Coordinates of C-alpha atoms and ligand atoms in Angstrom, one line a residue:
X1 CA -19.2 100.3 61.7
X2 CA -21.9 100.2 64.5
X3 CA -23.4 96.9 65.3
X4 CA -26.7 96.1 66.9
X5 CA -25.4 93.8 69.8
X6 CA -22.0 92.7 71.3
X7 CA -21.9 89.2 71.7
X8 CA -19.1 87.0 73.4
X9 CA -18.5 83.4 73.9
X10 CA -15.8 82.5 76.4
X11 CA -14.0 79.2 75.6
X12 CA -13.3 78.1 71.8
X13 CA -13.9 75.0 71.5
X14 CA -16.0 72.9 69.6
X15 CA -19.5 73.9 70.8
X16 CA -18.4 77.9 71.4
X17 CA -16.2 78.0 67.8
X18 CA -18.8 76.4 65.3
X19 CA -22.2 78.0 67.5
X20 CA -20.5 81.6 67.1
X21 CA -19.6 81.1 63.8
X22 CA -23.3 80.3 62.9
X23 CA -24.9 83.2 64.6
X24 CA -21.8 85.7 63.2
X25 CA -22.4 83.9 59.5
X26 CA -26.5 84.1 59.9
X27 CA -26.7 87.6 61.8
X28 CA -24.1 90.3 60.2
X29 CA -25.7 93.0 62.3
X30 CA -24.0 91.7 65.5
X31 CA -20.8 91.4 66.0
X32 CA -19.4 88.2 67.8
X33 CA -15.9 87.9 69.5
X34 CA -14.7 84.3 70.8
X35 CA -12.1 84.4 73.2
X36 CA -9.8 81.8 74.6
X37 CA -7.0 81.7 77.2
X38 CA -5.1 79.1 74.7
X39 CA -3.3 81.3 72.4
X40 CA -2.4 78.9 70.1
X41 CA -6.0 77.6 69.7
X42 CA -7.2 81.4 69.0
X43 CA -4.1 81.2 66.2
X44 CA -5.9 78.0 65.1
X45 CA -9.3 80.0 64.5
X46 CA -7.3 83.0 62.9
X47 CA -5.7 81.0 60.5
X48 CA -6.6 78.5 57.2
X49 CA -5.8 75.6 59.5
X50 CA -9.1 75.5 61.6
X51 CA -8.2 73.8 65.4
X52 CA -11.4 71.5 64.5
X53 CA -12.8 69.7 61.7
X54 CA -16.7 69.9 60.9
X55 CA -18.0 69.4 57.5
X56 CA -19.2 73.0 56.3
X57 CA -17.3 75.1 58.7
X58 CA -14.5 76.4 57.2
X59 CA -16.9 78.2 54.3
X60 CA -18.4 80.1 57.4
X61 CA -15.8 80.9 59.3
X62 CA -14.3 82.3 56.2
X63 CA -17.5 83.9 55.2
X64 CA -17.9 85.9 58.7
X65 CA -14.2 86.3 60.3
X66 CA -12.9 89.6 60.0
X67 CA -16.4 90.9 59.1
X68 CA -18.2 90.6 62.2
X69 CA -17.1 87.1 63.8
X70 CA -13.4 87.4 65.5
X71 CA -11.4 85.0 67.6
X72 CA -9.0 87.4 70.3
X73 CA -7.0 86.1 73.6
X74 CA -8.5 89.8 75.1
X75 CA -10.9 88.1 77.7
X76 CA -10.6 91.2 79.9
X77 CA -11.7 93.6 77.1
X78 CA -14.5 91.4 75.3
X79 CA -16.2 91.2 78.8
X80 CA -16.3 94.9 78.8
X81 CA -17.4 95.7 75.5
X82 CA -20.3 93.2 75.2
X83 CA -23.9 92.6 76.5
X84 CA -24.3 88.9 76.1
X85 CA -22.3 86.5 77.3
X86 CA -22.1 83.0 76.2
X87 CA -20.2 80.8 78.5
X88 CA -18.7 77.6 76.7
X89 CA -15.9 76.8 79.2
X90 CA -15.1 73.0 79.5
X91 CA -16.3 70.7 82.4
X92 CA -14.6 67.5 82.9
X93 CA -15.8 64.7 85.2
X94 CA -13.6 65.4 88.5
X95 CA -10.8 63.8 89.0
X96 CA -10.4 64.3 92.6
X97 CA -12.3 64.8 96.1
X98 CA -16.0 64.3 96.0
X99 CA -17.5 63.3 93.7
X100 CA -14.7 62.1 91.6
X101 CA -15.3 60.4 88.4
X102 CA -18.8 61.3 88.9
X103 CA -19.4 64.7 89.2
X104 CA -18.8 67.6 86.7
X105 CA -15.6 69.6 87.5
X106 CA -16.1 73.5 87.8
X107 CA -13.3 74.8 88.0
X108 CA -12.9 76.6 85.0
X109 CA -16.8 77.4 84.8
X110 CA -16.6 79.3 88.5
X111 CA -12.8 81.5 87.3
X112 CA -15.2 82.8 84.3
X113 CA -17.7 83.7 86.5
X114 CA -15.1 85.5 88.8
X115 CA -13.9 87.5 85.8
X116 CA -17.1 88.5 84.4
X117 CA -17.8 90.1 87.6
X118 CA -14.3 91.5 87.9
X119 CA -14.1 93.6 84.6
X120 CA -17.7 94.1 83.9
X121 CA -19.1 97.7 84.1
X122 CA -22.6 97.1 82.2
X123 CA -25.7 94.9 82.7
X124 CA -25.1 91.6 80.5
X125 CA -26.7 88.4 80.0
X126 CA -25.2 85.4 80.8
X127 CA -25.6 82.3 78.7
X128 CA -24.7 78.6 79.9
X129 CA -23.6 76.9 76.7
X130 CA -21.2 74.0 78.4
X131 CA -23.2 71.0 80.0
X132 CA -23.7 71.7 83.5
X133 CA -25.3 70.1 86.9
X134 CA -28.9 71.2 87.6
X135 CA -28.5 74.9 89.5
X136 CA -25.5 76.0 88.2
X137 CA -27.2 78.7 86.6
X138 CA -27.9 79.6 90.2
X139 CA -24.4 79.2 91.8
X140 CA -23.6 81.2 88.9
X141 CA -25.9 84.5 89.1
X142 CA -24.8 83.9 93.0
X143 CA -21.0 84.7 92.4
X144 CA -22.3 87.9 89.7
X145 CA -24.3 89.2 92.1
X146 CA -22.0 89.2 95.5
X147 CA -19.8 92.2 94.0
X148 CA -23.2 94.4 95.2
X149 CA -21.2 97.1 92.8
X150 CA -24.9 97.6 91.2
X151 CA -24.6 95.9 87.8
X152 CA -27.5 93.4 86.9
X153 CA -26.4 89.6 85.4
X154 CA -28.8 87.4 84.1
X155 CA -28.2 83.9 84.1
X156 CA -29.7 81.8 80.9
X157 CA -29.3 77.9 80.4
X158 CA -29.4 77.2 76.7
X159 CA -27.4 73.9 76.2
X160 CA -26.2 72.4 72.9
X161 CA -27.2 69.4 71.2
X162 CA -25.1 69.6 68.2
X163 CA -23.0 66.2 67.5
X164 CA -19.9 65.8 65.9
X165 CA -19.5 65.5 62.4
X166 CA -22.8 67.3 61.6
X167 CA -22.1 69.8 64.1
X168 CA -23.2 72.5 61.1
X169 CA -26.1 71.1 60.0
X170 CA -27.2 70.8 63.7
X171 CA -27.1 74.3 64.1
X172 CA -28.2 75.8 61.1
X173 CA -31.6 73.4 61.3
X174 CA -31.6 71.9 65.1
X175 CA -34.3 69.9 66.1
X176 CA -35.2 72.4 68.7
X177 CA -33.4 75.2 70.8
X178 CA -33.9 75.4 74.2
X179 CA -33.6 78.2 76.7
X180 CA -34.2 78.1 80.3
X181 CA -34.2 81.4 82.6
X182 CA -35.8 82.2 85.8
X183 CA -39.7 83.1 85.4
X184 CA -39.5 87.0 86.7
X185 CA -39.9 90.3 84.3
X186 CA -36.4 90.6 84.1
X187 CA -35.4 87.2 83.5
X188 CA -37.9 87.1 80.7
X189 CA -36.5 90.0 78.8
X190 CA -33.6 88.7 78.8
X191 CA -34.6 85.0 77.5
X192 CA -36.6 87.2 74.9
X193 CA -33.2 88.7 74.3
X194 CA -31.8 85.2 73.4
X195 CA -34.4 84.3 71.3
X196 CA -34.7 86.9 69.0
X197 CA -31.0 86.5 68.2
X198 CA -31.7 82.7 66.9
X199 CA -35.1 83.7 65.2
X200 CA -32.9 85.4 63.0
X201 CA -32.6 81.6 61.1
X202 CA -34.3 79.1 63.2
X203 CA -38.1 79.1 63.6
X204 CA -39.8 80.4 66.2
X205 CA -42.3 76.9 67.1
X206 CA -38.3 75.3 67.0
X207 CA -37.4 77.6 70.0
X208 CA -38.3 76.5 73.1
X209 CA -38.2 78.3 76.8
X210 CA -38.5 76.4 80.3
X211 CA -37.5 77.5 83.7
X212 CA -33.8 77.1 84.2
X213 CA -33.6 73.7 85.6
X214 CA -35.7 72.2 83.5
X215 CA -33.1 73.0 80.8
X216 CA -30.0 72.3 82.6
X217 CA -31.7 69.0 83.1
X218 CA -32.8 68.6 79.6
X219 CA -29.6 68.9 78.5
X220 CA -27.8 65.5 80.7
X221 CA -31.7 63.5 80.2
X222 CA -31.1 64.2 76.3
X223 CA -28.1 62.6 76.0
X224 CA -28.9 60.1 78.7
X225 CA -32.1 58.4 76.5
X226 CA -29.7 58.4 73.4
X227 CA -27.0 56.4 75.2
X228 CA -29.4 54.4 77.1
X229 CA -31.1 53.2 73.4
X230 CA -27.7 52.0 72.2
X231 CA -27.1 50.0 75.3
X232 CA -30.0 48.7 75.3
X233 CA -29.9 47.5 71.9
X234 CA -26.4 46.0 72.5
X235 CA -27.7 44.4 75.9
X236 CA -29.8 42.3 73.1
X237 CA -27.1 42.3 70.6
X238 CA -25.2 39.9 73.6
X239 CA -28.5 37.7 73.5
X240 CA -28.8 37.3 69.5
X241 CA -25.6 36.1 69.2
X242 CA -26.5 33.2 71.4
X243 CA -30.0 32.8 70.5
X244 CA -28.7 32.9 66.5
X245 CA -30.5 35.5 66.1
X246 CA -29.9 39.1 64.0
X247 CA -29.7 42.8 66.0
X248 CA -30.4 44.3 62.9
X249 CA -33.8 42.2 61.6
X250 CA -34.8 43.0 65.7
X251 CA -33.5 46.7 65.9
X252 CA -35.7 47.1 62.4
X253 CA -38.7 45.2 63.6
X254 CA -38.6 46.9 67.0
X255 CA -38.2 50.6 65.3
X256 CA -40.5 50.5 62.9
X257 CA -43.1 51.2 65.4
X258 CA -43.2 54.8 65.3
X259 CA -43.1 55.0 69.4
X260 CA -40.1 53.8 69.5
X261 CA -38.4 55.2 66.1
X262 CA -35.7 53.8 64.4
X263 CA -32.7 56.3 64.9
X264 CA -30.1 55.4 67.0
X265 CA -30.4 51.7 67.2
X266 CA -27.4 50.7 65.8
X267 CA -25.3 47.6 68.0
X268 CA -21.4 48.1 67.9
X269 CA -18.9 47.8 70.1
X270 CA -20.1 50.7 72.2
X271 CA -20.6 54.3 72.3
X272 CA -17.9 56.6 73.3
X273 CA -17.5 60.4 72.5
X274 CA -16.9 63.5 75.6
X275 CA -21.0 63.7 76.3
X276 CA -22.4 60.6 77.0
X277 CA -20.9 58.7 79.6
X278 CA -19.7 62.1 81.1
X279 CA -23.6 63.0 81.1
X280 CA -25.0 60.4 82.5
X281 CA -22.4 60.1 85.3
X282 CA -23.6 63.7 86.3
X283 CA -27.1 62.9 86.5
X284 CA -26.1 59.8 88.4
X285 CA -24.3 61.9 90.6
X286 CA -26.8 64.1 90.9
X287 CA -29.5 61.5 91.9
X288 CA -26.9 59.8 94.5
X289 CA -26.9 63.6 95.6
X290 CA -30.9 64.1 96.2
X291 CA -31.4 60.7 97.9
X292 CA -32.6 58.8 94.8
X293 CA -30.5 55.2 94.7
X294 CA -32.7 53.4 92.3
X295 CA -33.0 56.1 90.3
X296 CA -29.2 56.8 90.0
X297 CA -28.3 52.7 89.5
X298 CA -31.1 52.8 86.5
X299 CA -29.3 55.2 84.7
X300 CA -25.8 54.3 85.7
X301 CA -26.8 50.6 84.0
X302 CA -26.4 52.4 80.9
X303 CA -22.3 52.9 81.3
X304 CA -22.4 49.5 82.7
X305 CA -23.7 47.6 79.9
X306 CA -21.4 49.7 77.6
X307 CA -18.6 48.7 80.0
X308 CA -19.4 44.9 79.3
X309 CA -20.1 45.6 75.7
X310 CA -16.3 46.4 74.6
X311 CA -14.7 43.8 77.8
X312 CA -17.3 41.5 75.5
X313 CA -15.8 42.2 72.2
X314 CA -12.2 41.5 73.4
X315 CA -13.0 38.2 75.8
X316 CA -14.2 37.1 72.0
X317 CA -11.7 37.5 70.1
X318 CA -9.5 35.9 72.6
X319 CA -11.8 32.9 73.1
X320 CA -12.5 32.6 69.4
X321 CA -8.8 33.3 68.5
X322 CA -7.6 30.0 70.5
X323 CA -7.5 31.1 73.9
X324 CA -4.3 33.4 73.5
X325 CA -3.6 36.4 71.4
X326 CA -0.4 36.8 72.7
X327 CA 2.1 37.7 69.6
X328 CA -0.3 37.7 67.1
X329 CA -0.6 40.8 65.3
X330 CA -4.1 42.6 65.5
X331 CA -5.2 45.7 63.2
X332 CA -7.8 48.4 64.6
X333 CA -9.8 49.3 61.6
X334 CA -10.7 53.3 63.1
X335 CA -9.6 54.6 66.2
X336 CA -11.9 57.4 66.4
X337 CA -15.4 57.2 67.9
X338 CA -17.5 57.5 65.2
X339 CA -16.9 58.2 61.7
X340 CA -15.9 61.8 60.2
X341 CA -13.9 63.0 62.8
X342 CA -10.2 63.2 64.1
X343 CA -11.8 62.7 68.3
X344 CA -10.7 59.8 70.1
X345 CA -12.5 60.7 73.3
X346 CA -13.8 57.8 75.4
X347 CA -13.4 56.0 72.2
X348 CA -14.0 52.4 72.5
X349 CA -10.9 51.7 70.2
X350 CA -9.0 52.6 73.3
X351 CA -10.4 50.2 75.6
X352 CA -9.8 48.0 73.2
X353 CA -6.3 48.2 72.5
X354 CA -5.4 48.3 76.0
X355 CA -7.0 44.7 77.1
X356 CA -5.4 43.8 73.4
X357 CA -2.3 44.3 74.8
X358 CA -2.5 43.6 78.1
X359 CA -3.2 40.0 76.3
X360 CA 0.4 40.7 74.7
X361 CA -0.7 41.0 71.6
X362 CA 0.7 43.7 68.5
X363 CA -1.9 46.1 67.8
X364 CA -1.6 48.0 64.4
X365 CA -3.4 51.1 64.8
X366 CA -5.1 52.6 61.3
X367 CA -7.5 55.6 61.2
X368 CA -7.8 58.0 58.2
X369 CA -8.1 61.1 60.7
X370 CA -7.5 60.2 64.3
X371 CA -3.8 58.7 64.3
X372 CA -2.5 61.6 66.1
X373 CA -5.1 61.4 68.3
X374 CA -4.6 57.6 69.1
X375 CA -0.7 58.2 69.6
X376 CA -1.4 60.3 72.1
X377 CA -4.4 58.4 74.0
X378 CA -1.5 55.2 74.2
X379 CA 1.8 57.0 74.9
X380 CA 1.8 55.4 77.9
X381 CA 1.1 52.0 77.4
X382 CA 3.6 49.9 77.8
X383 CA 3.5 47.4 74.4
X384 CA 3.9 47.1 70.6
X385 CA 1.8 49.7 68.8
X386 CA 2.2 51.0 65.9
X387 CA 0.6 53.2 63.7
X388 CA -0.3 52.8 59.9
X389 CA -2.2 55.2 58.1
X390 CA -2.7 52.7 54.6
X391 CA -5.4 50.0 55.8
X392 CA -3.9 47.7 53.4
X393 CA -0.3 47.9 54.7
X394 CA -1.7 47.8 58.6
X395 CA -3.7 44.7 58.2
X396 CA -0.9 43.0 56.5
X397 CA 0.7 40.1 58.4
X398 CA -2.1 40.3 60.8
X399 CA -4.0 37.3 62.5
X400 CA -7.1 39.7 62.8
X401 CA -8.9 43.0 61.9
X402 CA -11.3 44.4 64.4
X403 CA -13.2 47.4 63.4
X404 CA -13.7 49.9 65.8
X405 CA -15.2 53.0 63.6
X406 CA -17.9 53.2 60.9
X407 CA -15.7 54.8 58.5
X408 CA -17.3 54.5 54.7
X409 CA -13.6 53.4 53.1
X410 CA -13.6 50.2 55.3
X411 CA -16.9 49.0 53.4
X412 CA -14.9 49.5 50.1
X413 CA -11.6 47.6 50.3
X414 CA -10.2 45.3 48.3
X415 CA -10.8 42.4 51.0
X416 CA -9.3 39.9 48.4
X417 CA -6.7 41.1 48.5
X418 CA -6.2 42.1 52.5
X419 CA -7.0 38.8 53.2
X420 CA -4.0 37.3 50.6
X421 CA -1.7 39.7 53.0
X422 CA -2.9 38.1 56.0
X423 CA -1.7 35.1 58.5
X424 CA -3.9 32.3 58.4
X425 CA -6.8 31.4 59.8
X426 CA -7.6 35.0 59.7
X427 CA -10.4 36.7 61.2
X428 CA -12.4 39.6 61.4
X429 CA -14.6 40.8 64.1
X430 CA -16.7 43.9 63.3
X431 CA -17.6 46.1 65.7
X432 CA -19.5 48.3 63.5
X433 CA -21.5 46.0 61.5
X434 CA -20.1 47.8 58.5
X435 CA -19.1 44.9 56.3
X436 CA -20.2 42.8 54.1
X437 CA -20.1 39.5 55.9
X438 CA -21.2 36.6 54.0
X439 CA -18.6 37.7 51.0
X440 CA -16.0 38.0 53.7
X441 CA -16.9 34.2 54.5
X442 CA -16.5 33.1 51.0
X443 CA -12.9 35.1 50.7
X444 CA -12.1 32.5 53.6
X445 CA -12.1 34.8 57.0
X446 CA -13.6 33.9 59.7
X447 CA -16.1 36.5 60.7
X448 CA -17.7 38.3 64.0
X449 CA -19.9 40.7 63.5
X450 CA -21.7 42.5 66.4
X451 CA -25.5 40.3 67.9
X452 CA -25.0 37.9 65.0
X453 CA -23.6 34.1 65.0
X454 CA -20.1 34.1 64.0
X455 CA -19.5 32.3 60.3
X456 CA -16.2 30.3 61.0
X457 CA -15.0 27.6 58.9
X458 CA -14.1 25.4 61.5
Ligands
UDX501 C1 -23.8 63.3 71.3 C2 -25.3 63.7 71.1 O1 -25.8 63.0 69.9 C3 -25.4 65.2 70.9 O2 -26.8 65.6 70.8 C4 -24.8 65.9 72.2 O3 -24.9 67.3 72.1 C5 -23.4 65.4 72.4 O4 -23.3 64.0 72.4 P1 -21.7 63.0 69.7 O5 -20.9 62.6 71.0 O6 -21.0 63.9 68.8 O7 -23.1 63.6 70.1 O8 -21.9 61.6 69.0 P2 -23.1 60.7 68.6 O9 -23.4 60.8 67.1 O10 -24.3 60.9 69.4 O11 -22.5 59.2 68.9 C6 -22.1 58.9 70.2 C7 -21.5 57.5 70.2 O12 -22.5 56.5 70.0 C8 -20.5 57.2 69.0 O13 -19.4 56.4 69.5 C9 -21.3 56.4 68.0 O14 -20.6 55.6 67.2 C10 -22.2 55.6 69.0 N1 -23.5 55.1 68.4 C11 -24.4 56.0 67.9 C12 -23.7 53.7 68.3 O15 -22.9 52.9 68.8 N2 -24.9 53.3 67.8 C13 -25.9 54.2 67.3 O16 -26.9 53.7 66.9 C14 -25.6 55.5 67.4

């Protein structure tokens, strides 16, 4: 069977897997190969045991794979056969030389440039689909071009804003797509290129076009003003709780103007999560780079506050909790970084457990999807962990339940009966804001939610 267009993503991961397997499911006229140096994750994709978990995507996958969406290791022959390009390699924050723990690493990004040149033999279009610095787009058509063996690249920037957990719903009805590609003839056709292939489901007025940087840039400012509303609302959440006031009766007060909006306004113990603080450290980075101090210490108060937010949560418990935690066993209700996923990235739950233990306490670790995940993130912490996948059996015994994740089942337990199971006086601090606090007073804890006084009985 002939197919109207080739595509390819390079890298298979959870932006290029799920975005490929929406175009593949909404477009069977193309036919779209994902390749990955990771043989085992390709396996993953080829089998019933997907490498991630997204609500929704296992129906398409199965839907398209086989038919015109395929997951291969063959790098060298899917840059051949195809005309468009989507590059969704990963790009860590450095961890070394300049820049380090600031700037984005590109290692793997500049290798897939160097083997698109190396076994292309066609014109192609080149799509950025990982989060990049401003004019790497640039850098990129730079290293194409330099083979001078006469075939023509062009460069688009189309960044992601899917989230995790709704990655599927994201794509199949995003807010907006944006592409970004360099203002001549040629660079037009191709961004016309790009979006005709999403037309195919997403209306046009949704489809956007800018000049390159201004996308690349969209992309890190996006995330940037999300972050930068949650810690600003827990900057105030600190302030309530001395002021006895409520976050929540200010976050909806303050939102309800429609300026500001009220998504996204939700104190906790912080945000965490592989975009946001790497994001904003880039653009941070990036400002430090052109010159512009003030501009890079505004935004880099946004990982600060978060920062203080979760050292906050645990210089509570311990001065709430007598002064010492040492001993005392403390259960992490969630270990992932937000609810409906297995990712533990930059979650606050780690942070947490760390300073828990550094106090010498026992953490019990529960998490209906992420205890793998959390063993891994602790392996080499030197303390009493352990892992308990019942919440009931983890919190028994326990001085203390702190809840790191929004996770629906914690709203529904049985907290009668967790709290018969528990050492006295028992508390609960909730990082989330999740639970019912006043009927977890009467039962007899002692409670701390997040930018509201604490209800103690003492
Ligand atoms: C984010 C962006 O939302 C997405 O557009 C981008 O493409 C990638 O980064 P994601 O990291 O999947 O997506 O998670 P998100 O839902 O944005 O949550 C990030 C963190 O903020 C989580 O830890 C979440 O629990 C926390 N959060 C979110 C809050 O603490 N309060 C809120 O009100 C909202």
């Amino acid at each position: 069977m002939s197919f109207e267009k080739n595509i390819l993503c390079i890298g298979a991961g959870y932006v290029g897997g799920p975005t490929m397997a929406m175009i593949a499911y909404k477009c069977p006229q193309y036919r779209v190969t994902v390749v990955d140096i990771d043989p085992e994750r390709i396996a993953q994709w080829n089998s019933d045991d997907l490498p991630i978990y997204e609500p929704g995507l296992e129906e398409i996958v199965k839907t398209a794979r086989g038919r015109n969406l395929f997951f291969s290791t063959e790098v060298e022959e899917g840059i051949r056969e195809s005309e468009i390009i989507f590059v969704s390699v990963n790009t860590p924050t450095k961890t070394f030389g300049a820049g380090a723990g600031m700037a984005a690493d590109l290692q793997y990004w500049d290798k897939t440039a160097r083997q698109i040149r190396k076994y292309s033999e066609s014109n192609k279009i080149i799509v950025e689909k990982s989060t990049l610095p401003v004019k790497t787009a640039q850098a990129m058509e730079r290293i194409l071009t330099s083979a001078d063996n006469g075939i023509r690249f062009h460069v688009l920037s189309n960044p992601e804003f899917l989230a995790q957990g709704t990655a599927i719903k994201d794509l199949e009805d995003p807010d907006r797509v944006l592409i970004g590609s360099t203002q001549t003839p040629e660079g037009l056709k191709a961004r016309d290129v790009l979006v005709e292939i999403y037309s195919n489901w997403i209306r046009r007025e949704r489809i956007i076009t800018s000049n390159i940087w201004s996308s690349e840039l969209s992309k890190l400012v996006a995330n940037a003003f999300l972050a930068q509303r949650i810690s600003s609302i827990n900057s105030i959440s600190a302030l309530c709780e001395k002021a006895d006031a409520d976050v929540e009766e200010v976050a909806r007060a303050v939102g309800m103007d429609s300026r500001v909006g009220n998504r996204f306004l939700n104190a906790s113990v912080g945000f965490g999560g592989s975009c946001f603080k790497k994001d904003i450290l880039n653009l941070v980075y990036l400002c430090q780079y052109y010159d512009l101090k003030e501009v890079a210490d505004y935004w880099e108060g946004v990982v600060r506050i978060n920062d203080y937010q979760k050292e906050r949560f645990v210089l509570n418990m311990l001065n709430v909790m007598f002064n010492t935690l040492a001993n005392k066993r403390i259960c992490l209700f969630g270990f992932a970084f937000k609810a409906d996923t297995g990712d533990t990235r930059e979650s606050p739950a780690i942070f947490v457990a760390e300073r828990l233990i550094e106090e010498k306490a026992r953490v019990v670790i529960t998490d209906p999807k992420a205890l793998k995940n959390a063993m891994k993130d602790l392996e080499n912490i030197a303390g009493e962990i352990s892992y308990v996948e019942d919440p009931y059996e983890a919190s028994a015994g326990c001085s203390a339940i702190a809840v790191m994740t929004e996770w629906g089942i914690y709203a529904d337990l049985d907290y009668k009966k967790i709290y018969r199971s528990m050492a006295k006086p028992a508390f609960i601090f909730d990082g989330r804001n999740i639970l019912d606090h006043d009927k977890l007073f009467e039962i007899g804890f002692n409670v701390f939610p997040i930018g509201k006084p604490g209800l103690t009985h003492f």
